[in-house]
Short mmCIF file of C-alpha atoms in Angstrom, two decimals:
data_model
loop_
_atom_site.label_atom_id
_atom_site.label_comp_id
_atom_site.label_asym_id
_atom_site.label_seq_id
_atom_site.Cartn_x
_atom_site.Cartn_y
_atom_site.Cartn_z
CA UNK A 1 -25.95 45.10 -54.74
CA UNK A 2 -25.19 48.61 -54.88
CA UNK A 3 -22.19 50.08 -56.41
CA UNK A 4 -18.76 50.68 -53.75
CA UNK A 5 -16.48 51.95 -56.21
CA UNK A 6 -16.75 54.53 -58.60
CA UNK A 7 -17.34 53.43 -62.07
CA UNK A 8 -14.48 53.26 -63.83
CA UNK A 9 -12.33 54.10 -60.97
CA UNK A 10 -10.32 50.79 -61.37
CA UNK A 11 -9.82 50.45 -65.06
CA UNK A 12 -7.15 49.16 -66.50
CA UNK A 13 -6.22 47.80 -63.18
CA UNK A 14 -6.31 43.99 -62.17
CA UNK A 15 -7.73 42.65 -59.51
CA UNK A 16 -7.57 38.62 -57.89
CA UNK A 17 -10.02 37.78 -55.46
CA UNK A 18 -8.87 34.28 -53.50
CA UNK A 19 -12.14 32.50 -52.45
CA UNK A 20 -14.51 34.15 -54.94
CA UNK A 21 -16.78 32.12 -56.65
CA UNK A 22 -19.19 32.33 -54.10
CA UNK A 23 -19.85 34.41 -50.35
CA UNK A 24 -17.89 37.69 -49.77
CA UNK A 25 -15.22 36.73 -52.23
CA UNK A 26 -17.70 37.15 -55.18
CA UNK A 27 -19.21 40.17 -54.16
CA UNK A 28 -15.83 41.94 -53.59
CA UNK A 29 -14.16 40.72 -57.08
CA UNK A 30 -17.62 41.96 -58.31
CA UNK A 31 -17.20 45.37 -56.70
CA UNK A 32 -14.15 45.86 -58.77
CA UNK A 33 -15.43 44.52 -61.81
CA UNK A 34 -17.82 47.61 -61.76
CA UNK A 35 -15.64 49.79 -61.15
CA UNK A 36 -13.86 48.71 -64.48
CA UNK A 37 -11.29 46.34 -62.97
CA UNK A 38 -10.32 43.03 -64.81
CA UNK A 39 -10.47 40.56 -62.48
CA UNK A 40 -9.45 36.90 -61.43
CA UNK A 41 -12.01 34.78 -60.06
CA UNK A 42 -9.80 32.40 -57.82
CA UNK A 43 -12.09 28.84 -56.61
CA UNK A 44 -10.78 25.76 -54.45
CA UNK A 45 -14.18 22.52 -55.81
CA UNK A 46 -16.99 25.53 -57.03
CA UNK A 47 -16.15 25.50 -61.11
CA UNK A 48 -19.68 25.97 -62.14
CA UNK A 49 -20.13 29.11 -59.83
CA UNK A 50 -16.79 30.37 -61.09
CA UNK A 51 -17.62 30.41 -64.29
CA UNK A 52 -21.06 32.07 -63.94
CA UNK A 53 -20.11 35.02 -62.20
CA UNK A 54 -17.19 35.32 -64.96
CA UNK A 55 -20.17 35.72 -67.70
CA UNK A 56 -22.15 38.13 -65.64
CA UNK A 57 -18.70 40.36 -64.95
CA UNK A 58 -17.70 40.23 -68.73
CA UNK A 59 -21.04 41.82 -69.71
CA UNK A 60 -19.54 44.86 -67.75
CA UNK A 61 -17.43 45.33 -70.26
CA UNK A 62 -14.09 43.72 -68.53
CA UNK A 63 -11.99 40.32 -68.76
CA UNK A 64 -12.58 38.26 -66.34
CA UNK A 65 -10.16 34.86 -65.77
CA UNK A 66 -11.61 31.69 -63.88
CA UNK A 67 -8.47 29.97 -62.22
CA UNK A 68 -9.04 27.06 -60.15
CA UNK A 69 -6.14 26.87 -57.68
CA UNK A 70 -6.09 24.54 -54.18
CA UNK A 71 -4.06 27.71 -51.94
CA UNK A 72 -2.68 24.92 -49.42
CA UNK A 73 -0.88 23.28 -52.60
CA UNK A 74 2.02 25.00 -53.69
CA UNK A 75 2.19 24.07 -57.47
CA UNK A 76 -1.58 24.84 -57.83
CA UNK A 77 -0.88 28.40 -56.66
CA UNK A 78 2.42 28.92 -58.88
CA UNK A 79 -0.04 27.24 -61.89
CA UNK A 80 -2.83 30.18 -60.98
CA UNK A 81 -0.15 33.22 -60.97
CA UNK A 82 1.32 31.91 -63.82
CA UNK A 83 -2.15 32.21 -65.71
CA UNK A 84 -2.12 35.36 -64.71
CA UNK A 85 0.75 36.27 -65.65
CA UNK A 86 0.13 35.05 -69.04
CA UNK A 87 -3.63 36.91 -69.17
CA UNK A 88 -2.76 40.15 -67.92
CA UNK A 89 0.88 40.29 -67.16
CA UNK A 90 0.70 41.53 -63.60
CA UNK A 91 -1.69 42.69 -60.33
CA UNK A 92 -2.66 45.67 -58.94
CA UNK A 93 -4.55 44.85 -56.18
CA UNK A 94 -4.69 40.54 -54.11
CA UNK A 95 -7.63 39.84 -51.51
CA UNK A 96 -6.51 37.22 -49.67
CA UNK A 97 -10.20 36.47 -48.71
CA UNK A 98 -10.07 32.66 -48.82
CA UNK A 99 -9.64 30.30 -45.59
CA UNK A 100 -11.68 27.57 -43.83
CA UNK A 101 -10.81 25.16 -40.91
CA UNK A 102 -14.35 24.11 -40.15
CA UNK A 103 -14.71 21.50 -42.89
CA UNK A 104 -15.51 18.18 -41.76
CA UNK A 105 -13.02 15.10 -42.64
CA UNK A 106 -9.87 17.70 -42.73
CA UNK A 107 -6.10 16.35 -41.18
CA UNK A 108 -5.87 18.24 -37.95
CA UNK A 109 -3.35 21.04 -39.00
CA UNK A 110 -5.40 22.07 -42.20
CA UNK A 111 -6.72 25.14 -40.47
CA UNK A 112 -2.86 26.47 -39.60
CA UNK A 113 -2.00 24.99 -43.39
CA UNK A 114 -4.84 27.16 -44.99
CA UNK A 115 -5.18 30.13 -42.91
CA UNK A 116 -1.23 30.85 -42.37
CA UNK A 117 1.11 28.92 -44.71
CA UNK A 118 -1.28 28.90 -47.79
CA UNK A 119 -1.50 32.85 -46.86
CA UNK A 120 2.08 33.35 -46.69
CA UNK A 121 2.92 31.25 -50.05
CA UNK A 122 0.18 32.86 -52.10
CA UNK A 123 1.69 36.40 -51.40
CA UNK A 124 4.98 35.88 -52.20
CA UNK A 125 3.90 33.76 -55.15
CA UNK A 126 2.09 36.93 -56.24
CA UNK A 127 5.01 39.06 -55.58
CA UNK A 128 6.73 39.32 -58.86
CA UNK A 129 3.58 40.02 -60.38
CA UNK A 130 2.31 43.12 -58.07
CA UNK A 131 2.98 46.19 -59.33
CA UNK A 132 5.05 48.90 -57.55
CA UNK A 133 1.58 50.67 -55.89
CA UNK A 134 -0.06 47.16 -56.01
CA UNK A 135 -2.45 46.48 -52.50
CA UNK A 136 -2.90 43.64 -50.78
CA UNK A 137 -5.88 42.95 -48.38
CA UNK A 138 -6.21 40.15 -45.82
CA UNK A 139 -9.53 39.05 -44.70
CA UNK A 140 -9.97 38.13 -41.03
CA UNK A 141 -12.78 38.12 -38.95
CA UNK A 142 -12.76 39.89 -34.73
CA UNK A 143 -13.18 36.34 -33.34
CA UNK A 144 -9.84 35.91 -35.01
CA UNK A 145 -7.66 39.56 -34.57
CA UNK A 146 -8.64 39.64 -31.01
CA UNK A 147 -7.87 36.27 -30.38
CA UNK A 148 -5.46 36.97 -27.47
CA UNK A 149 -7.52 39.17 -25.61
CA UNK A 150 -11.33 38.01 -26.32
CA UNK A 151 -12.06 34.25 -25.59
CA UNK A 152 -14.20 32.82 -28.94
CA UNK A 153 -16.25 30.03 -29.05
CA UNK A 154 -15.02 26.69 -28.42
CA UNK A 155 -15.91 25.05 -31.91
CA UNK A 156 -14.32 28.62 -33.79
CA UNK A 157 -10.76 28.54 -31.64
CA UNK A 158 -8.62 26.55 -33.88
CA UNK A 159 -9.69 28.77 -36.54
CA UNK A 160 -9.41 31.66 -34.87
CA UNK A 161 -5.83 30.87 -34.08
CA UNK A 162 -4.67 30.08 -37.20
CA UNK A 163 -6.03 33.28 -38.85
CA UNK A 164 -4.25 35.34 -36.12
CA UNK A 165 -1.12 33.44 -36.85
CA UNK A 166 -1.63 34.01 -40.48
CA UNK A 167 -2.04 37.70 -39.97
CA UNK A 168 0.85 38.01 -37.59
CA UNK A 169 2.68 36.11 -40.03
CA UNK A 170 1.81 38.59 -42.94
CA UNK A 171 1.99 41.24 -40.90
CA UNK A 172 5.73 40.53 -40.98
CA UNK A 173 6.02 41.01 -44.52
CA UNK A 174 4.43 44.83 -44.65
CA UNK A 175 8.44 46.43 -44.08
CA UNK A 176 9.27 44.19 -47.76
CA UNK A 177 6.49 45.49 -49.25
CA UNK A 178 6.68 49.03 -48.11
CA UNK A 179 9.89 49.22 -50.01
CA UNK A 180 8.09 48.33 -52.63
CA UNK A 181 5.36 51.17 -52.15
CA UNK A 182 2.75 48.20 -52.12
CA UNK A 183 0.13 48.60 -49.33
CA UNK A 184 -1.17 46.37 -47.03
CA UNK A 185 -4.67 46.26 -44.98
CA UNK A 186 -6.36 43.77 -43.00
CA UNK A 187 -9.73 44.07 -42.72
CA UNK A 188 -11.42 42.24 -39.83
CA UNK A 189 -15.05 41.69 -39.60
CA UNK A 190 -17.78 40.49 -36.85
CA UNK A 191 -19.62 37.58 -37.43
CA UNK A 192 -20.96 38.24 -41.01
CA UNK A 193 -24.78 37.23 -41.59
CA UNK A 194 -25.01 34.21 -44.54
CA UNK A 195 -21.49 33.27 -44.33
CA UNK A 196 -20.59 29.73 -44.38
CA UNK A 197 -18.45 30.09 -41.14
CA UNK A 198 -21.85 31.70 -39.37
CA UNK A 199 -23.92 28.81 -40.91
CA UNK A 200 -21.24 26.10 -39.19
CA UNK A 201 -20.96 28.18 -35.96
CA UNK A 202 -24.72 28.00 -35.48
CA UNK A 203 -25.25 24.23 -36.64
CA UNK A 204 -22.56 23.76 -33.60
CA UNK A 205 -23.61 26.22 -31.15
CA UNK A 206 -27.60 27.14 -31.86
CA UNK A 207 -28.07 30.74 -31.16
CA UNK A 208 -25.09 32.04 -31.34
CA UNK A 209 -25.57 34.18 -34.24
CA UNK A 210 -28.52 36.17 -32.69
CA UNK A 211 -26.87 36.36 -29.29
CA UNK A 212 -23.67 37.95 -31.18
CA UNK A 213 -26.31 40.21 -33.24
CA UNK A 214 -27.74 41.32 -29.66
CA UNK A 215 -24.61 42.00 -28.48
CA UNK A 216 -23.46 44.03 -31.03
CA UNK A 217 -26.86 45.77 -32.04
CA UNK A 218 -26.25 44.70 -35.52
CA UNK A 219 -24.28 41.86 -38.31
CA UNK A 220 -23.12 43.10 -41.70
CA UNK A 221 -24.14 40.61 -44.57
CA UNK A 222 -22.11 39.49 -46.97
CA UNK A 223 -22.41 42.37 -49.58
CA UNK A 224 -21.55 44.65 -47.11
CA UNK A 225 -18.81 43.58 -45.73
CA UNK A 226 -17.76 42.90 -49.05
CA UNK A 227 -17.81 46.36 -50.19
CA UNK A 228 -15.96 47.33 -46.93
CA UNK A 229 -13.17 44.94 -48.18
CA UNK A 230 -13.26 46.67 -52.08
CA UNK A 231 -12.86 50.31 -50.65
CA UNK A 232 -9.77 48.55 -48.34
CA UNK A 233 -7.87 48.17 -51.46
CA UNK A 234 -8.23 51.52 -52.63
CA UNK A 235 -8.50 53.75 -49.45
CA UNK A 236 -5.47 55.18 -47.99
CA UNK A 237 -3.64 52.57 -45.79
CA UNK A 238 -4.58 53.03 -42.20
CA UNK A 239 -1.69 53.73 -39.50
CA UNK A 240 -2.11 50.48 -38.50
CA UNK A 241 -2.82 48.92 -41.27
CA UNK A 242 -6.25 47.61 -40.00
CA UNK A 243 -9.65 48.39 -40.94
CA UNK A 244 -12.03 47.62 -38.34
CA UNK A 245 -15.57 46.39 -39.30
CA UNK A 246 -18.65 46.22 -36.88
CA UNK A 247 -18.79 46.43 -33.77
CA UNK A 248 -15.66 45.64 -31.34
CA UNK A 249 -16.96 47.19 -27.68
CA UNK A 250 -16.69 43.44 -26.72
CA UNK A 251 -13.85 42.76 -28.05
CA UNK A 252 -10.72 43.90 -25.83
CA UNK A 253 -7.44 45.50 -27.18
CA UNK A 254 -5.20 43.23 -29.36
#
């Protein structure tokens, strides 16, 4: 994985990565680690992955906190930013990277619970903790920002519409934090290649990774959409405070 950030462009800063003991998660909250961030490795059932990637981080030379927390539970979440707070006493920079809706054996509104209300509650748990320049990043991928415009695939909708509600519903809070001088930046993505959302999507609908590849002439992976998501946090906030990744000539207007 090559380096995003500049070394030591992010030291003494704090980063937390939701979702990142394994996929795009860890190679973003890695991303900062080289670039001299401490950082907080954030995992729903994935301990044992957590807690590797923590000892290959801390060899960089920065503190690295493993924090299980289940985002859709409330307490969990205030338990993880109170870690936090206790670790490193506040953020500079949240990735709200985690969210799901696919999983088999889920109650029907966990993708809406996960992808808009868990959003929501995790940022304004994190709140007292940001710092005054603090930025926040939301994950999302094009099947989900251009929702209203671009039909997605039948088995992807529900999740699509629950990430677009969770961005609209974050999108809400930019104003609060603008006050605040904290920026805000969602970064959508096309499909990514070797995510666990592209995995599902093809085990339901077999070739639909390699038609979207053809369409779009070519997929990101996962480290480099990743390291699209690091420089998010530390480039200038866009107008619109969206940073558009891959291809979107199929896609229509939002």
């Amino acid at each position: 994985m090559s380096q995003t950030l500049p070394s030591g462009s992010l030291s003494g800063k704090t980063a937390l990565v939701t979702g990142s003991s394994r996929g795009i998660g860890a190679d973003t909250v890695r991303y900062f680690a080289e670039a001299g961030a401490n950082v907080v490795i954030n995992f729903r059932n994935k301990a044992p992955r957590a807690e590797k990637l923590a000892t290959q981080l801390r060899e960089l030379g920065i503190e690295a906190l493993v924090v299980g927390a289940d985002l859709t539970d409330p307490e969990s979440v205030t338990a993880m930013f109170d870690e936090v707070e206790r670790t490193f006493g506040g953020l500079d920079i949240l990735v709200l990277n985690a969210s799901g809706g696919m999983e088999s054996g889920m109650a029907e509104d966990y993708a809406l619970l996960l992808n808009r209300d868990a959003q929501v509650n995790v940022l304004e748990t994190a709140l007292p903790l940001l710092k005054d320049d603090a930025r926040v990043v939301f994950v999302t991928s094009h099947q989900a920002h251009f929702i209203r415009t671009t039909p997605t695939m039948p088995e992807y909708e529900p999740v699509a519409l629950s990430k677009r509600a969770g961005e609209d519903a974050l999108r809400e809070k930019i104003p609060a934090l603008q006050e605040r001088g904290i920026g805000f930046t969602v970064v959508s993505g096309d499909m990514i290649e070797g995510t666990i959302t592209a995995t599902l999507l093809e085990r339901a609908n077999p070739g639909a990774i390699s038609a979207r590849r053809e369409d779009a002439g070519k997929l990101y992976n996962v480290s480099e959409f990743a390291a699209e998501v690091a420089r998010a946090a530390v480039d200038p906030v866009p107008a619109d405070n969206t940073r558009l990744v891959g291809d979107t000539g199929s896609f229509g207007g939002e």
